[in-house]
XYZ file of C-alpha atoms in Angstrom:
279
model
C 5.868 168.339 -7.825
C 7.746 170.932 -5.843
C 8.675 168.409 -3.152
C 9.802 165.930 -5.792
C 11.947 168.588 -7.494
C 13.377 169.555 -4.164
C 14.290 165.977 -3.388
C 15.854 165.541 -6.826
C 17.854 168.675 -6.363
C 19.023 167.520 -2.961
C 20.016 164.148 -4.343
C 21.922 165.828 -7.182
C 23.743 168.115 -4.829
C 24.680 165.214 -2.598
C 25.951 163.225 -5.574
C 27.975 166.186 -6.821
C 29.437 166.713 -3.353
C 30.347 163.039 -3.078
C 32.001 163.098 -6.512
C 33.981 166.210 -5.621
C 35.124 164.609 -2.381
C 36.147 161.492 -4.259
C 38.146 163.592 -6.769
C 39.896 165.387 -3.912
C 40.823 162.090 -2.344
C 41.992 160.776 -5.696
C 44.104 163.849 -6.360
C 45.530 163.687 -2.886
C 46.294 160.011 -3.283
C 47.780 160.471 -6.756
C 50.515 162.883 -5.766
C 53.314 161.573 -3.599
C 55.254 164.227 -1.654
C 58.848 164.565 -2.832
C 60.111 163.695 0.626
C 58.392 160.304 0.393
C 59.557 159.407 -3.145
C 62.766 157.548 -2.129
C 60.777 155.190 0.046
C 58.013 154.882 -2.528
C 60.444 153.729 -5.224
C 61.236 150.593 -3.203
C 57.837 149.704 -1.817
C 56.104 146.483 -2.789
C 54.502 148.005 -5.853
C 57.482 149.773 -7.434
C 60.710 148.050 -6.357
C 61.014 145.852 -9.472
C 60.313 148.760 -11.825
C 62.805 150.924 -9.934
C 65.527 148.307 -10.320
C 64.779 148.047 -14.053
C 64.935 151.835 -14.481
C 68.204 152.031 -12.525
C 69.677 149.294 -14.717
C 68.663 151.137 -17.890
C 70.088 154.390 -16.541
C 73.370 152.604 -15.769
C 73.483 151.238 -19.326
C 72.821 154.681 -20.832
C 75.471 156.276 -18.606
C 77.974 153.555 -19.506
C 77.340 154.116 -23.205
C 77.928 157.828 -22.701
C 81.224 157.154 -20.911
C 82.223 154.753 -23.693
C 81.603 157.446 -26.309
C 83.774 159.855 -24.296
C 86.563 157.271 -24.260
C 86.168 156.871 -28.039
C 86.506 160.649 -28.323
C 89.760 160.575 -26.351
C 91.066 157.764 -28.578
C 90.154 159.777 -31.673
C 91.945 162.838 -30.340
C 95.010 160.756 -29.463
C 95.022 159.201 -32.942
C 94.801 162.634 -34.590
C 97.628 163.933 -32.413
C 99.774 160.899 -33.279
C 99.171 161.440 -37.000
C 100.080 165.125 -36.807
C 103.225 164.210 -34.888
C 104.198 161.692 -37.575
C 103.753 163.957 -40.570
C 105.586 166.816 -38.865
C 108.798 164.790 -38.625
C 111.556 165.009 -41.195
C 111.291 162.487 -44.066
C 112.838 159.053 -43.666
C 115.411 157.876 -46.208
C 114.331 154.349 -47.011
C 116.830 151.517 -47.316
C 117.116 147.807 -46.533
C 117.652 148.828 -42.890
C 113.854 148.968 -42.618
C 113.330 145.327 -43.618
C 112.591 144.348 -40.026
C 110.861 147.594 -39.083
C 107.539 147.663 -37.303
C 105.235 149.371 -39.761
C 103.139 150.885 -36.977
C 106.145 152.949 -35.904
C 106.672 154.565 -39.292
C 103.151 154.661 -40.730
C 102.145 158.112 -42.050
C 105.757 159.260 -42.041
C 106.986 161.201 -45.047
C 109.714 159.214 -46.791
C 112.234 159.512 -49.602
C 113.231 156.539 -51.736
C 115.863 156.304 -54.463
C 116.107 153.517 -57.001
C 114.796 152.120 -60.274
C 111.312 150.833 -61.027
C 110.950 147.184 -61.991
C 108.034 147.493 -64.393
C 108.177 143.777 -65.235
C 106.942 142.990 -61.701
C 104.355 145.770 -61.622
C 100.870 144.958 -60.315
C 97.505 146.638 -60.912
C 95.266 147.590 -58.011
C 91.765 147.236 -59.460
C 88.432 148.888 -58.603
C 89.898 152.312 -57.868
C 88.243 155.613 -58.761
C 89.334 159.150 -59.517
C 86.695 161.899 -59.252
C 84.017 159.274 -59.828
C 85.740 157.682 -62.832
C 86.556 153.953 -62.669
C 90.129 152.863 -63.027
C 93.101 151.247 -61.317
C 96.280 152.120 -59.451
C 99.729 151.126 -60.635
C 101.797 149.609 -57.836
C 105.412 149.178 -58.897
C 108.428 147.805 -57.000
C 111.175 150.407 -56.644
C 114.469 148.552 -56.335
C 116.635 150.380 -53.830
C 120.412 150.766 -54.053
C 122.085 147.367 -53.924
C 119.427 145.586 -55.983
C 118.359 143.131 -53.262
C 115.574 145.137 -51.617
C 112.565 146.978 -53.017
C 109.558 148.884 -51.802
C 106.147 148.818 -53.433
C 105.125 152.279 -54.638
C 101.547 153.258 -55.420
C 102.288 155.497 -58.399
C 98.690 156.610 -58.900
C 95.540 156.178 -60.957
C 94.949 155.360 -64.610
C 91.582 154.971 -66.434
C 89.946 151.543 -66.584
C 90.296 151.431 -70.369
C 94.071 151.823 -70.115
C 94.311 149.341 -67.255
C 92.411 146.734 -69.277
C 94.324 147.348 -72.500
C 97.115 145.022 -71.394
C 99.985 147.336 -72.379
C 101.094 149.496 -69.451
C 104.399 150.542 -70.974
C 103.174 154.103 -71.782
C 103.176 154.725 -68.036
C 106.702 153.449 -67.395
C 109.151 155.719 -65.599
C 112.643 154.515 -66.499
C 115.984 155.493 -65.029
C 117.238 156.290 -61.538
C 114.548 158.109 -59.577
C 114.235 159.908 -56.289
C 110.655 160.172 -55.097
C 108.685 161.228 -52.056
C 105.681 159.599 -50.514
C 103.816 158.651 -47.369
C 104.396 155.279 -45.698
C 101.277 153.090 -45.607
C 100.654 149.828 -43.771
C 100.180 146.592 -45.655
C 96.485 146.048 -46.471
C 95.471 142.651 -45.112
C 92.109 140.941 -44.803
C 89.883 141.360 -41.761
C 91.505 139.856 -38.700
C 94.975 140.665 -40.023
C 95.038 137.667 -42.379
C 97.150 137.838 -45.501
C 95.656 137.176 -48.928
C 96.036 133.558 -50.073
C 97.680 133.432 -53.516
C 98.752 130.200 -55.191
C 100.086 131.565 -58.494
C 101.594 134.954 -59.442
C 98.990 137.477 -60.515
C 99.031 141.030 -61.803
C 95.605 142.187 -60.636
C 95.088 142.748 -56.923
C 92.370 144.262 -54.752
C 94.675 145.455 -51.963
C 98.355 146.097 -51.373
C 99.013 143.038 -49.240
C 102.808 143.187 -48.991
C 103.190 139.742 -47.428
C 101.151 138.076 -50.161
C 102.795 140.036 -52.994
C 106.228 139.142 -51.594
C 105.636 135.505 -52.656
C 105.821 136.445 -56.340
C 108.745 138.885 -56.135
C 112.390 137.936 -56.835
C 113.706 140.250 -54.099
C 112.821 141.240 -50.568
C 110.148 143.877 -50.016
C 109.996 146.354 -47.173
C 107.032 145.439 -44.902
C 105.051 148.539 -45.910
C 104.400 150.440 -49.125
C 104.758 154.034 -50.277
C 101.936 156.242 -51.503
C 103.670 158.652 -53.870
C 103.067 162.314 -53.096
C 101.015 164.249 -55.709
C 102.729 167.187 -57.394
C 101.631 170.724 -56.662
C 99.043 172.146 -59.028
C 96.972 170.385 -61.684
C 98.031 166.892 -62.722
C 98.155 166.467 -66.486
C 100.252 163.303 -66.823
C 99.088 159.794 -65.990
C 99.212 158.100 -63.601
C 97.567 160.683 -61.354
C 99.088 160.651 -57.871
C 96.608 160.138 -55.037
C 96.962 161.909 -51.696
C 96.425 159.978 -48.483
C 92.893 160.446 -47.140
C 92.953 161.318 -43.453
C 89.961 162.398 -41.361
C 91.190 164.637 -38.544
C 87.744 165.487 -37.204
C 86.655 164.390 -33.741
C 83.753 162.427 -35.158
C 80.256 162.208 -33.629
C 81.395 160.794 -30.269
C 80.763 163.901 -28.150
C 77.258 164.293 -29.545
C 76.517 160.619 -28.919
C 77.804 160.892 -25.332
C 75.554 163.859 -24.600
C 72.656 161.983 -26.157
C 73.126 158.926 -23.905
C 73.449 161.086 -20.766
C 70.251 162.911 -21.733
C 68.462 159.587 -22.162
C 69.478 158.624 -18.622
C 68.322 161.978 -17.195
C 64.989 161.916 -19.036
C 64.358 158.366 -17.864
C 65.067 159.326 -14.238
C 62.827 162.403 -14.272
C 60.068 160.675 -16.204
C 60.024 157.685 -13.878
C 59.951 159.860 -10.763
C 57.044 161.851 -12.189
C 55.182 158.703 -13.145
C 55.555 157.163 -9.680
C 54.575 160.380 -7.896
C 51.294 160.575 -9.830
C 50.328 156.893 -9.797
C 51.220 155.591 -6.368
C 48.045 154.776 -4.403
C 49.674 154.449 -1.023
C 50.222 158.195 -0.398
């Protein structure tokens, strides 16, 4: 019995020693020295995976650079807007009939003339502090009577817009008003709204389309009338231009894409160094 136990013990010790040696070899084989990693990445086992990882890293880096370029565009756009609104107001006249709207958009402007309420249109599906309603867009006939500019005079409740009688909101007489120049609102792709017959209800201020039902020439942009200071208590309520001057999420997105590329590089290097069997 003693000899048998001794033999069993010897066999167990030998097996344990062999297992330990195997583990040492495995550990040694599973860790590639850093100096050998560059060559390991392009050996027969890993070259295709390395190329795939490099391609993904290039895509992530390119997306990060693209977000940085978007950030620069956003900053340039904000600077251009601030430069526009800081200029002295334009005095609108028929001299701007052939103007490029992009050159005067967001400029403060002054217009003098008389409203033509008979040609007034209603901009539907507009809200004010969560309340449904519409905007009144009225041609202001400038001095001379041959040219007009569409003026967004502000918001009225849906019940009043649907009542059919908009005369309570008329503003008669010679007026001088201030506003912000806005570009014509066309369909996606820059297409103008197709209109076959004159209509009073519109979904956007498409100057080119509205021109077809006007008896005079319209300036190629419209005016968003400036709200008065303090609380508004007379309809229509003037609506201020909504401008987002933040830098947006572009910087955060850029950092995120660069981090993805870095994590992928480090993770892949670690994976190869612990799984390559040729070390």
